[in-house]
Every structure is written in structure tokens, then in C-alpha cells.
Tab-separated table of C-alpha atoms in Angstrom:
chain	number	residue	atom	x	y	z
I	1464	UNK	CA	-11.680	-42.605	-29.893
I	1465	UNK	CA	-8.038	-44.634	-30.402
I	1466	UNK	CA	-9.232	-46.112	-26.790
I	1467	UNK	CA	-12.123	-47.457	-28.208
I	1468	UNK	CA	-10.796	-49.041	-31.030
I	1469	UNK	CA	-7.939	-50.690	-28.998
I	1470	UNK	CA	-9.736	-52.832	-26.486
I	1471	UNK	CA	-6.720	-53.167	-23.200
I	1472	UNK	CA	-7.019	-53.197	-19.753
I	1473	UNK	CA	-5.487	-50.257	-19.444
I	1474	UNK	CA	-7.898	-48.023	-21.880
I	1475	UNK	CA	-10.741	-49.483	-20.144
I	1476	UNK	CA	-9.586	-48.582	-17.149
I	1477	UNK	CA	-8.585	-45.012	-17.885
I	1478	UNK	CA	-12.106	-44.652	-19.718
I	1479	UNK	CA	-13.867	-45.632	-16.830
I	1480	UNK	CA	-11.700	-43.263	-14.611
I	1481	UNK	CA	-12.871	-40.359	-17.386
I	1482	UNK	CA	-16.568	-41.322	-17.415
I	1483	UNK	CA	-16.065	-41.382	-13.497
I	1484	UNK	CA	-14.902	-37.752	-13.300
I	1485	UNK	CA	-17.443	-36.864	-16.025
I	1486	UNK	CA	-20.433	-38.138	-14.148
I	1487	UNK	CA	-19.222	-37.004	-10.803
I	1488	UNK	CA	-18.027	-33.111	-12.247
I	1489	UNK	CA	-21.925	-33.332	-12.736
I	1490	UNK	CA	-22.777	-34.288	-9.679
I	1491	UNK	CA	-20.502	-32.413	-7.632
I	1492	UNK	CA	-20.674	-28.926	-9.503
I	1493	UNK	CA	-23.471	-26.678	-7.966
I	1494	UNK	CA	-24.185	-24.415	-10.271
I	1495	UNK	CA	-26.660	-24.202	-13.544
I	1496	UNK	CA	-25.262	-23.619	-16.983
I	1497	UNK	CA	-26.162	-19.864	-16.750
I	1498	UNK	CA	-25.054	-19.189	-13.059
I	1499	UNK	CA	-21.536	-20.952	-14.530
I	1500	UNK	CA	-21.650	-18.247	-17.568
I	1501	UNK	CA	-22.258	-15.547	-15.110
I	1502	UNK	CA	-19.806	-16.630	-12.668
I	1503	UNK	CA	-17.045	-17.360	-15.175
I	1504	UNK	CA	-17.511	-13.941	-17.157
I	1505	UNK	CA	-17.726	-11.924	-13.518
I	1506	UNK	CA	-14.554	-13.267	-12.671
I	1507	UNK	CA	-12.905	-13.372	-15.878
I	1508	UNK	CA	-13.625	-9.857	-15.652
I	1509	UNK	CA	-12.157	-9.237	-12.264
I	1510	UNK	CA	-8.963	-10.892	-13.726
I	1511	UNK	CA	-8.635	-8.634	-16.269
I	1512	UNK	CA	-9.034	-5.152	-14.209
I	1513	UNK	CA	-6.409	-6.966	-11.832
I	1514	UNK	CA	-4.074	-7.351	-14.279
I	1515	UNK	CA	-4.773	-4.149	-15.932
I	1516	UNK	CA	-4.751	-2.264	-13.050
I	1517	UNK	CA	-1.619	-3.531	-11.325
I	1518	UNK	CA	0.565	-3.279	-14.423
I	1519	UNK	CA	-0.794	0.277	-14.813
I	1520	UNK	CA	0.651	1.070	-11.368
I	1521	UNK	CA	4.136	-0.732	-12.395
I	1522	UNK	CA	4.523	1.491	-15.576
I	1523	UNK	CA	3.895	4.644	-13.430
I	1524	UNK	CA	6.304	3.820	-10.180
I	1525	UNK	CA	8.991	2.861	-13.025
I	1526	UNK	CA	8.176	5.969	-16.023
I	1527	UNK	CA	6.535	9.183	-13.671
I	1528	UNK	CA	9.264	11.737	-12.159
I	1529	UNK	CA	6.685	12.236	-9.491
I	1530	UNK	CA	6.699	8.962	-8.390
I	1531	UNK	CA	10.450	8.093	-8.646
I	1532	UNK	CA	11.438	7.639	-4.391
I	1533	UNK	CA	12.708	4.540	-4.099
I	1534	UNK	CA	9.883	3.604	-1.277
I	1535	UNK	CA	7.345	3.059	-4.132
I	1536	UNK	CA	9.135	0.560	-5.187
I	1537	UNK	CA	7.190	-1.603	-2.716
I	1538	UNK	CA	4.397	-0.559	-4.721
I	1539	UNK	CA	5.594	-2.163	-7.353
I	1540	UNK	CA	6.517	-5.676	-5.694
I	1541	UNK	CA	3.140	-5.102	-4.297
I	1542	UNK	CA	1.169	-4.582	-7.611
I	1543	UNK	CA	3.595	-7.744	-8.798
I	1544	UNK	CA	2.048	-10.195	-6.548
I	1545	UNK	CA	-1.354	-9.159	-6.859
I	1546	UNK	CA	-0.600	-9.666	-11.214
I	1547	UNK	CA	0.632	-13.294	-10.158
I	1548	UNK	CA	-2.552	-13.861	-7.985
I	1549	UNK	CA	-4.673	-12.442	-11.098
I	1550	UNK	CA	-2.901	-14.991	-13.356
I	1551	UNK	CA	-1.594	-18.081	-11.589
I	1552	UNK	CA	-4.203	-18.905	-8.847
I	1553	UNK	CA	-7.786	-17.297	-9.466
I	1554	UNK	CA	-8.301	-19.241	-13.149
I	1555	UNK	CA	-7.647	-22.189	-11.523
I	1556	UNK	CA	-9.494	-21.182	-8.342
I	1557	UNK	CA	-12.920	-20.214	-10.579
I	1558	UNK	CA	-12.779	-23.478	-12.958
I	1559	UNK	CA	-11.776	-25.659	-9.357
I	1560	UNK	CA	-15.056	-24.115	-7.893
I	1561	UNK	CA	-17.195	-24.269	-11.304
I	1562	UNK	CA	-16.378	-27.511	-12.085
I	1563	UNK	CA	-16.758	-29.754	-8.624
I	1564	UNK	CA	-13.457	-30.722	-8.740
I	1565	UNK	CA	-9.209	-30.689	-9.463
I	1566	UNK	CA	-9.182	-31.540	-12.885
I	1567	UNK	CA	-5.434	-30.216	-13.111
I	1568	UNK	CA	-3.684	-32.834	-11.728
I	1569	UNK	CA	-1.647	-33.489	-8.364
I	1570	UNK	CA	1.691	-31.411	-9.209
I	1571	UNK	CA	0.013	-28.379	-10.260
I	1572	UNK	CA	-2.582	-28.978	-7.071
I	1573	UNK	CA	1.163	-28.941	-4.687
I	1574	UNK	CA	2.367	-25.782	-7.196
I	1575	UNK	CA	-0.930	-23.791	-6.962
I	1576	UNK	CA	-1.718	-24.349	-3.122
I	1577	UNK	CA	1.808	-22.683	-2.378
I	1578	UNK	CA	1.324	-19.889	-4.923
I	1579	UNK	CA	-1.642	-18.711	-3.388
I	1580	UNK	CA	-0.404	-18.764	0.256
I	1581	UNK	CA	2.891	-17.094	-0.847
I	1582	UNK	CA	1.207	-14.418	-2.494
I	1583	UNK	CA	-1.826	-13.891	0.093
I	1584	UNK	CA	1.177	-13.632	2.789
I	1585	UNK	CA	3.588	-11.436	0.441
I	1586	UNK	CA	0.719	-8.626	0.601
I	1587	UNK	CA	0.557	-8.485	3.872
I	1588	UNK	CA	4.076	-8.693	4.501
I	1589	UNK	CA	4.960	-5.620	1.982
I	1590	UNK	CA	1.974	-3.662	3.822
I	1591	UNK	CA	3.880	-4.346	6.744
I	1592	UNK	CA	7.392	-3.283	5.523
I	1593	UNK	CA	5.460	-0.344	4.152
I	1594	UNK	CA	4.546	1.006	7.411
I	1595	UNK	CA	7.493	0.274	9.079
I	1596	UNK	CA	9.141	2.144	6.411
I	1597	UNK	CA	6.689	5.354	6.671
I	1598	UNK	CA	7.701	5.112	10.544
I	1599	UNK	CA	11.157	5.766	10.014
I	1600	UNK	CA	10.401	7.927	7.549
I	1601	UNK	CA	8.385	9.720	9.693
I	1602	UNK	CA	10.477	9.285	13.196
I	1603	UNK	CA	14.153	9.593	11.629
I	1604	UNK	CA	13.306	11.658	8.583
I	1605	UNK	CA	16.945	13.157	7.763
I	1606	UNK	CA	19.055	10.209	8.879
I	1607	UNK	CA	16.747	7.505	7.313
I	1608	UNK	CA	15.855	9.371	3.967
I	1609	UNK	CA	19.643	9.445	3.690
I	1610	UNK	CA	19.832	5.672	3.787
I	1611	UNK	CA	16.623	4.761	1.637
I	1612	UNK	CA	18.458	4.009	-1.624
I	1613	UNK	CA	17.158	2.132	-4.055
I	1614	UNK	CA	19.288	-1.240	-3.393
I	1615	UNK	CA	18.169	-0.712	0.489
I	1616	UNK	CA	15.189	-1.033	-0.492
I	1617	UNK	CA	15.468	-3.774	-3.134
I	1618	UNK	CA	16.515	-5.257	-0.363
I	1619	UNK	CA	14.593	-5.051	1.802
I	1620	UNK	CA	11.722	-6.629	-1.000
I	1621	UNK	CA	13.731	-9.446	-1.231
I	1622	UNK	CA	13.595	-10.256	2.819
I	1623	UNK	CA	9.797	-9.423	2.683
I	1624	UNK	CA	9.618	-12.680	-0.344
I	1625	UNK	CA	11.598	-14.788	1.456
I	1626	UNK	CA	9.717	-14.091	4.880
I	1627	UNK	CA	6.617	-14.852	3.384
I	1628	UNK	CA	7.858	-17.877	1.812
I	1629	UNK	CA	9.736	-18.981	5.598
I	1630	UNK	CA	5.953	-18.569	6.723
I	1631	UNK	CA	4.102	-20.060	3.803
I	1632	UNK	CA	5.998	-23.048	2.412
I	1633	UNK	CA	6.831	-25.473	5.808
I	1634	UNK	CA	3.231	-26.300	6.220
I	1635	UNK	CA	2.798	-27.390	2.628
I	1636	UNK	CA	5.410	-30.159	2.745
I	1637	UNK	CA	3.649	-31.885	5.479
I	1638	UNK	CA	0.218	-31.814	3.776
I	1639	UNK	CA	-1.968	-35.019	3.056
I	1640	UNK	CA	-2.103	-35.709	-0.568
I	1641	UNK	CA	-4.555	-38.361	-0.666
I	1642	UNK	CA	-7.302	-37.853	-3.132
I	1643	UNK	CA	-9.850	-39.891	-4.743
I	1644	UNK	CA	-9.056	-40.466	-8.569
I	1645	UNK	CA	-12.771	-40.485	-9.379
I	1646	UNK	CA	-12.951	-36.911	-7.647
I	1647	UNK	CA	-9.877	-35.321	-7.157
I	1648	UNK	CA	-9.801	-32.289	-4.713
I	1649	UNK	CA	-7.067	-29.911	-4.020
I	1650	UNK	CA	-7.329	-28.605	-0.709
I	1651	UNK	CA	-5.122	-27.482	2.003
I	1652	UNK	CA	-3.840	-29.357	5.061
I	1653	UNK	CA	-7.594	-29.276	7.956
I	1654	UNK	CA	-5.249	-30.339	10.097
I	1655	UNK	CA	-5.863	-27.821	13.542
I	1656	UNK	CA	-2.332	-26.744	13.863
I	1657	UNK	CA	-2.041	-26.084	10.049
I	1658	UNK	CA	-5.300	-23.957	10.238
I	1659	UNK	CA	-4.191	-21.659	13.292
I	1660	UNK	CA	-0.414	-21.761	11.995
I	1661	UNK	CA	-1.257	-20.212	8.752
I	1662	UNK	CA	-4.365	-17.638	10.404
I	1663	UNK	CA	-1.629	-16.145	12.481
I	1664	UNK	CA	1.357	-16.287	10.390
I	1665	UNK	CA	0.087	-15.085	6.763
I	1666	UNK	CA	-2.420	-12.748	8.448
I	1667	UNK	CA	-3.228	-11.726	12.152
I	1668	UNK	CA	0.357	-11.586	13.167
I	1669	UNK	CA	1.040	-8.914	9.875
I	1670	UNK	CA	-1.980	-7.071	11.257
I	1671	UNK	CA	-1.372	-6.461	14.853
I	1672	UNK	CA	2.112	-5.632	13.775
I	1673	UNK	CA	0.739	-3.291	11.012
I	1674	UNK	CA	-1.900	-1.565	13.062
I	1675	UNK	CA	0.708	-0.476	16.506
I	1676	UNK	CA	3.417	0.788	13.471
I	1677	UNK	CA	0.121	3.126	12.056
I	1678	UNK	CA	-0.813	4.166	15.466
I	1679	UNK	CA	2.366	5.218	16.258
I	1680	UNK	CA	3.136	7.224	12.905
I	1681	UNK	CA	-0.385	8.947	14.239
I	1682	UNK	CA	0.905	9.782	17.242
I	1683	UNK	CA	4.159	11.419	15.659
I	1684	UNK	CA	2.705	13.163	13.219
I	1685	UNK	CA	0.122	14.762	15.321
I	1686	UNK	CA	3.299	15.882	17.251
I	1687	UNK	CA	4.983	17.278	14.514
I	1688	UNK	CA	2.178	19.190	13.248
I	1689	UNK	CA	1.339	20.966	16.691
I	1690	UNK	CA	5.245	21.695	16.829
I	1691	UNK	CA	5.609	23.321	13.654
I	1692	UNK	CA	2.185	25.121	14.361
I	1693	UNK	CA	4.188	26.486	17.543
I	1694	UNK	CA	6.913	27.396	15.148
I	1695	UNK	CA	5.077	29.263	12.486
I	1696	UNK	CA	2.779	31.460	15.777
I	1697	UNK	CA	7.012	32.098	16.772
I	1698	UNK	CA	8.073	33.457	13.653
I	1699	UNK	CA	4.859	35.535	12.749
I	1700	UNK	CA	4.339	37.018	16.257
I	1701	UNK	CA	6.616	40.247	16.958
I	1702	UNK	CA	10.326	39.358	18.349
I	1703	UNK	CA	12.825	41.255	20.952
I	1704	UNK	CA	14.317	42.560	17.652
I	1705	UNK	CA	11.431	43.748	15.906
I	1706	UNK	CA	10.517	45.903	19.516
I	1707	UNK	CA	13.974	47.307	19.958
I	1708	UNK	CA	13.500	48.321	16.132
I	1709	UNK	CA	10.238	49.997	16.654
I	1710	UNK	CA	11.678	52.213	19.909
I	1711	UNK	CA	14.487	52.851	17.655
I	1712	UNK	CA	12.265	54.293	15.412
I	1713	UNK	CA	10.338	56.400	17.991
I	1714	UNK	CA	13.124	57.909	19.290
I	1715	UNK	CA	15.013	58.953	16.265
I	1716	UNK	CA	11.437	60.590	15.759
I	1717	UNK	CA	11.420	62.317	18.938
I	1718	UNK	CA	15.483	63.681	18.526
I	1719	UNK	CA	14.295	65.058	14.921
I	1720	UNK	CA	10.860	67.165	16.240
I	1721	UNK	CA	13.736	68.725	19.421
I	1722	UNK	CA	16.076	68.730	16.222
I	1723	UNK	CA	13.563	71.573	14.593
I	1724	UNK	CA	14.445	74.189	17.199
I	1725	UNK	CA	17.801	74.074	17.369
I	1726	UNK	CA	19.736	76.881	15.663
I	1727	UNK	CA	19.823	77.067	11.971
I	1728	UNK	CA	23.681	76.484	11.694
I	1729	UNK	CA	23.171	73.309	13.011
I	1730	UNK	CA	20.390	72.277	10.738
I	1731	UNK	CA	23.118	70.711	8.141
I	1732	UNK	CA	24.591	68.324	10.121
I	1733	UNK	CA	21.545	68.158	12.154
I	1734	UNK	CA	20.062	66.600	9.482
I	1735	UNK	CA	23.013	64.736	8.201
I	1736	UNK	CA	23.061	62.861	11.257
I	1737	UNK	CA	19.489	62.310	11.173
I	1738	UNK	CA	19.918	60.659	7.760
I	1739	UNK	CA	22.714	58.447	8.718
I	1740	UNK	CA	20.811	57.236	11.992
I	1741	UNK	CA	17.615	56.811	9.265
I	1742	UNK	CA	19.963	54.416	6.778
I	1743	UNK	CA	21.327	52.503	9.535
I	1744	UNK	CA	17.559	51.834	10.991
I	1745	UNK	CA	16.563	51.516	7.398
I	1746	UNK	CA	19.078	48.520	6.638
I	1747	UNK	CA	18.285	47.149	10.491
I	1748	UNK	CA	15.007	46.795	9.351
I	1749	UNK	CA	15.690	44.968	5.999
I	1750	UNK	CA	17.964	42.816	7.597
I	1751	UNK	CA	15.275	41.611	9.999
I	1752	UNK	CA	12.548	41.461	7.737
I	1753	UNK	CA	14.988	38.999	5.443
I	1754	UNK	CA	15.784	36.728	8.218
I	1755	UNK	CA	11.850	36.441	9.338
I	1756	UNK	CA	11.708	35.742	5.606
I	1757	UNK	CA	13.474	32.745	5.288
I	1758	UNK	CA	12.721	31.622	8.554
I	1759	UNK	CA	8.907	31.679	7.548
I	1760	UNK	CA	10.241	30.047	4.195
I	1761	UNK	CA	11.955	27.282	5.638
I	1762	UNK	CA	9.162	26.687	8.026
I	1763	UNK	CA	6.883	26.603	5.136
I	1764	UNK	CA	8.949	23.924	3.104
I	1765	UNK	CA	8.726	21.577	6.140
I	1766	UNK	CA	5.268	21.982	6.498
I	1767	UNK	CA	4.658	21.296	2.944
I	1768	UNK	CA	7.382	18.208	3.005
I	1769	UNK	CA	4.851	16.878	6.413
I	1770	UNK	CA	1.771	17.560	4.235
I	1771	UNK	CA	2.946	15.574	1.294
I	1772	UNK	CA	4.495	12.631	3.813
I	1773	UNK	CA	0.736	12.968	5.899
I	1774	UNK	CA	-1.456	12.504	3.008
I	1775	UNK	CA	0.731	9.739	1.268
I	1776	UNK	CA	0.839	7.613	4.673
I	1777	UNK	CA	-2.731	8.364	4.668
I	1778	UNK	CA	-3.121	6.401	1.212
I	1779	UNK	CA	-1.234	3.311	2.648
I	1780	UNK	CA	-3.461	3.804	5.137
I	1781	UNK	CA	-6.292	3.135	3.543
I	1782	UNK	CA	-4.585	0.548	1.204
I	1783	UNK	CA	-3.837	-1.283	4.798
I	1784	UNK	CA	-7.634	-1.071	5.905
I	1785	UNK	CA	-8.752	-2.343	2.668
I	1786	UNK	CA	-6.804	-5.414	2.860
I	1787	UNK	CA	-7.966	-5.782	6.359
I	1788	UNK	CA	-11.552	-5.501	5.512
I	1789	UNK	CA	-11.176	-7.447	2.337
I	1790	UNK	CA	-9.140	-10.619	4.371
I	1791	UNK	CA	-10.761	-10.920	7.973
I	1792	UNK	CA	-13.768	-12.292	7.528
I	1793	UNK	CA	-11.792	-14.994	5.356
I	1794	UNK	CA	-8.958	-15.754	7.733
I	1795	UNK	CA	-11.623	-15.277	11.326
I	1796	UNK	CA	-14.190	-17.945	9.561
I	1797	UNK	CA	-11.830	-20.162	8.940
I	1798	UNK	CA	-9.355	-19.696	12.250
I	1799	UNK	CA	-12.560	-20.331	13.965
I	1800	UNK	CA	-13.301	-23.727	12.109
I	1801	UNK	CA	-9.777	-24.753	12.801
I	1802	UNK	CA	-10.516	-23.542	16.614
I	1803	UNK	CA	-13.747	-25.456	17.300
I	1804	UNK	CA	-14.810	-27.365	13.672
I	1805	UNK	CA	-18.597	-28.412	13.267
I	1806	UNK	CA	-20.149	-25.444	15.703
I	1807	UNK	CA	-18.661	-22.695	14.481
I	1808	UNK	CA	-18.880	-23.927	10.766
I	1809	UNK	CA	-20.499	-21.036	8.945
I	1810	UNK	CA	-22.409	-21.842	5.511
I	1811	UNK	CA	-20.097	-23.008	3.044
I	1812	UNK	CA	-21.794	-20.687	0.338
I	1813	UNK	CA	-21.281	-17.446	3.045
I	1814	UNK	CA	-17.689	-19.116	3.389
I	1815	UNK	CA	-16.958	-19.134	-0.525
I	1816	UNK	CA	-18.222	-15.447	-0.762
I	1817	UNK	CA	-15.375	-14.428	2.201
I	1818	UNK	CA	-12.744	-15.848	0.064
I	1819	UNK	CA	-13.554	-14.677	-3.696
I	1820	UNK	CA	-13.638	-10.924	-1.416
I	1821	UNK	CA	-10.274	-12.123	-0.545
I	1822	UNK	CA	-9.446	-12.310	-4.314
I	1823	UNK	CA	-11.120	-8.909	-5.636
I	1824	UNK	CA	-8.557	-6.961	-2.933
I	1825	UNK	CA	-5.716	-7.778	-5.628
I	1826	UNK	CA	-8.325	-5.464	-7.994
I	1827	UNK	CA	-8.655	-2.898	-5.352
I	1828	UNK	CA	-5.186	-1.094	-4.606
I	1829	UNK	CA	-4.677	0.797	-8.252
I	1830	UNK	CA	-8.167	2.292	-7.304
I	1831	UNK	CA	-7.338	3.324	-4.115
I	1832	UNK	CA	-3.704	4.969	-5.804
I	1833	UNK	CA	-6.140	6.787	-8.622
I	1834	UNK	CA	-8.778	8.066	-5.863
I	1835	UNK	CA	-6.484	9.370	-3.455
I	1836	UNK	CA	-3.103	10.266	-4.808
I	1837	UNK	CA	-2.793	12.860	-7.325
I	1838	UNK	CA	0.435	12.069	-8.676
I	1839	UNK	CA	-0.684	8.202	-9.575
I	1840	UNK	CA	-3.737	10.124	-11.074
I	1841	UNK	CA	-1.748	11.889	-13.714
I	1842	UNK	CA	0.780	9.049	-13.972
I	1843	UNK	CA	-2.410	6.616	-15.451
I	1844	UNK	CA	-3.796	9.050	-17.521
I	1845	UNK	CA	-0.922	10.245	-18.957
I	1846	UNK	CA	-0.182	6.386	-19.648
I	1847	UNK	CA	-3.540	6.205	-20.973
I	1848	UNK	CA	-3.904	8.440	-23.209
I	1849	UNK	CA	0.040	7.771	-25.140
I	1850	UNK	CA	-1.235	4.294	-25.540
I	1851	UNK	CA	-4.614	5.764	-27.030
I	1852	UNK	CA	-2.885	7.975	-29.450
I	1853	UNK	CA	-0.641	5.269	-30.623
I	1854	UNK	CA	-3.689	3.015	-31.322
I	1855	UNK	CA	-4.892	4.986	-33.357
């Protein structure tokens, strides 16, 4: 209103540069008033569960016994990236996409381009420290379980960040920033180079490396489990020991039925002697079943320590696949474009779709944790239900 009732060259020029953006937000945005409702409270929603979600898995790693090693504390750098995603790049991704065009301005357009690289690249990057991680874990067990303290791997979080900014950032400074003011886009660099440079960095490059690690751990484990398989037939299955026990047995038997007709003066020590050859095959016997005993114990514990490391590698397993499936089509679309532009354009609508399933994988790792791991599962609900009580 104050610009209408101060006629300058400058008011009417900044009124004409709003009516401009007004007219072409219009024009430019796709979508019908209800398809923008529907849009804005589906996503608004996916936010929410993000958030939710990921800072549920924080409060667990950090408050659950069960879920104290200090390798889930990639979870929680994890879970931390996918929270920033949730609330510094998809609100201004949904209202950039329902509205036509930037209306935020060209500093935040610079800030909010290298958030969501860095933070699409961080995920990978911790998926890929994770498996490295469950390889020595699985390959060195005793020597690198020594070493994985809590600063080691605090560390080792740190290099993954600034990795993933070495990949993400570079590009950025070199990117065009030219932009209409009556429609201001924020886009990234469609330079060729740019396009391939962040495909392979931020994503195939994670992936191949990711994929040989879990192949590997495979191979290992199925190893380890045929080994200690081996081990457990060994220590059930009768030893040397247990046979010289049993003709032990049969011949103190056989002595004490030639021992019944002997003389009856030498039935007392006869006897005597029988008893100490009985005590001292008696205690032989204990002695042997003890050892077998904590032999078959200690085989036990390993196999139980391999279960729990199998079905937890499993989990980042699947947590790895996920972001794979969620990612590709995203990142082989648009390497493609980069690769050979017009003809291998796919529709931008199909295009869109690939990268808001890009977005909902930030949702999708706090399920995975509650579906397959048990120890997350009571961690949340436990959570859950002390917030519950103290709300009401």
C-alpha cells in the first residue's frame, strides 16, 4: 500500500517486478487449487514422520543399553541428515515445485542447492562407512572390536561429512546464477560435466563401493557359519578320550565278573581296588564331560555373537537396498539426460515423481530399524509410551 501512495521510480518498478512474479507464479504453476492442497498436506505429512521418525531413532541409539556400541552411532549421524533434509530442503523443495518458481531469493537458492547435495551424498557416504565398518567387524572381529571406541568412530563421522562435502560443494561454486527477475528459478548447474560429476560422485561411485564391501561380508560369513557348524559336529561327536573312557569302563567290568571267583579272603581288597579303579574312572569321566561342556559353551556364545552380527548386517542390508531402490531411478534419469539430453529426456512429470521417491527414503530407515531389529523395537516403544504417560 505505502508504494502506492508514494509514486517513485523505484516503487513502480518493484511493483511491476511483484505483479510480474504474481502473474507468471500463475502461469508457471501446474497444479489446481485442490491438487496444491493435496500435494502440500501429503508432503507436509511426509515431513513430519521424517522428523518424527529420525529423532525417535536418535533418542534410542543415545538412551537404550541395547543399543549402546559405538557403531550405531552412524545411525545417529545418519538419522541427523535425513532430520536436516526433512527440515531445510523439502519445504522449500514442495513450495519451489507448487508455486512455479524461487520465490526465496538468490542466497538462500546458493544455501539450499548445497544443503541438499551435501545431505543426499552424506547418506550414501555413512551407508558406505557402515559397511566397511560391518566388514571389519566381521573379517577382524577381536582386533577391530578392540579399536571401535567411541571417538574412532566419531571420527570417522566427521571424515564421512567432510568427504561428502569435498564431493558436493566444488561444483556449486562454478554454477551459473543467472535468473530472470520476473521468474526466478533455482536450479543446479545442466552443464554435462556437472551432471555426470555429481551422478558418480554423490551416488554410483558410493554404490559400487557399497555393494563389493556387502558381497564380501556374504562371503565371510557364509564361511564362518560352515566353520563353526564343523566345530559344533567336533565337539558333539565322540572323541579319542571319550573311547579310551568307554574301554576303561569295559574292562574294569570284565576284572570285577573274574573278580567273583577268586577266593573269599581276597574279596576285601578285591573290592577295595575295584572301588578305587571305579572313583578314578568316575572323576575321568566328569572331567571330560566338563571340558566338552565348556567347549560346547564357548562354541555356543560365538555362534550366538555371529547370529546377532548376521541379522544386524542384514538390517543395513536392507537399509542399503532401500536407498538404492529409492535413489536410482533419480540419479540414472538424470545421468542419462546429462549423457545424451533431448533423446533420452524422460517426462518431466515421471522425472519429478523419481525425485520426491528420492525424498520419502529420509522417511524410510526408522521403519526399516522397527520391522527388523528387535532391540530398536523396544527402544521406540518404550520411548513411546514414557512420553504418553507424561502427557497425560
Amino acid at each position: 500500500r505505502k508504494c502506492q501512495l508514494i509514486p517513485s521510480e523505484e516503487d513502480s518498478t518493484l511493483k511491476t517486478r511483484k505483479e510480474n512474479i504474481s502473474s507468471n507464479s500463475t502461469s508457471e504453476s501446474q497444479y489446481t487449487l485442490l491438487a496444491i492442497w493435496c500435494l502440500a498436506g501429503l508432503v507436509s505429512f511426509l515431513i513430519l514422520f521424517t522428523i518424527v521418525g529420525n529423532v525417535l531413532v536418535v533418542i534410542a541409539v543415545l538412551t537404550s543399553r541395547a543399543l549402546k556400541p559405538p557403531q550405531n552411532l552412524f545411525l545417529v549421524s545418519l538419522a541427523s541428515a535425513d532430520i536436516l533434509v526433512a527440515t531445510l530442503v523439502m519445504p522449500f523443495s514442495l513450495a519451489n515445485e507448487l508455486m512455479g518458481f524461487w520465490f526465496f531469493g538468490k542466497i538462500w537458492c546458493d544455501i539450499y542447492l548445497a544443503l541438499d547435495v551435501l545431505f543426499c551424498t552424506s547418506s550414501i557416504v555413512h551407508l558406505c562407512a557402515i559397511s566397511l565398518d560391518r566388514y571389519w567387524s566381521v573379517t577382524q572381529a577381536v582386533e577391530y572390536n578392540l579399536k571401535r571406541t567411541p571417538k574412532r568412530v566419531k571420527g570417522m563421522i566427521v571424515v564421512v561429512w567432510l568427504i561428502s562435502a569435498i564431493i558436493s560443494f566444488p561444483p556449486l561454486i562454478s554454477m551459473d546464477r543467472s535468473s530472470s527477475e520476473a521468474s526466478p528459478q533455482c536450479m543446479l548447474n545442466d552443464e554435462t560435466w556437472y551432471i555426470l560429476y555429481s551422478s558418480i560422485g554423490s551416488f554410483f561411485a558410493p554404490c559400487v563401493i557399497m555393494i563389493l564391501v556387502y558381497i564380501r561380508i556374504y562371503q565371510v560369513a557364509k564361511t564362518r557359519t560352515r566353520t563353526l557348524s564343523e566345530k559344533k559336529r567336533d565337539v558333539d561327536s565322540p572323541s579319542s578320550s571319550d573311547e579310551k573312557l568307554k574301554k576303561s569302563s569295559c574292562s574294569s567290568k570284565h576284572h570285577h565278573e573274574d573278580r567273583k571267583d577268586r577266593k573269599a579272603s581276597r574279596k576285601s581288597s578285591s573290592a577295595s581296588k575295584y572301588s578305587s579303579r571305579k572313583s578314578r574312572a568316575s572323576s575321568k569321566s566328569i572331567d571330560l564331560f566338563s571340558s566338552r561342556r565348556k567347549r560346547r559353551s564357548t562354541v555356543n556364545r560365538k555362534k550366538v555373537s555371529a547370529a546377532r552380527e548376521k541379522r544386524f548386517t542384514f538390517v543395513l542390508a536392507v537399509v542399503m537396498g532401500v536407498f538404492v531402490v529409492c535413489w536410482f531411478p533419480f540419479f540414472f534419469s538424470y545421468s542419462l539426460y546429462g549423457i545424451c539430453r533431448e533423446p533420452c529426456q524422460i517426462p518431466l512429470t515421471l522425472f519429478k515423481f523419481f525425485f520426491w521417491i528420492g525424498y520419502c527414503n529420509s522417511s524410510l530407515n526408522p521403519v526399516i530399524y522397527t520391522i527388523f531389529n528387535q532391540d530398536f523395537r523396544r527402544a521406540f516403544q518404550k520411548i513411546l509410551c514414557k512420553s504418553w504417560k507424561r502427557s497425560f
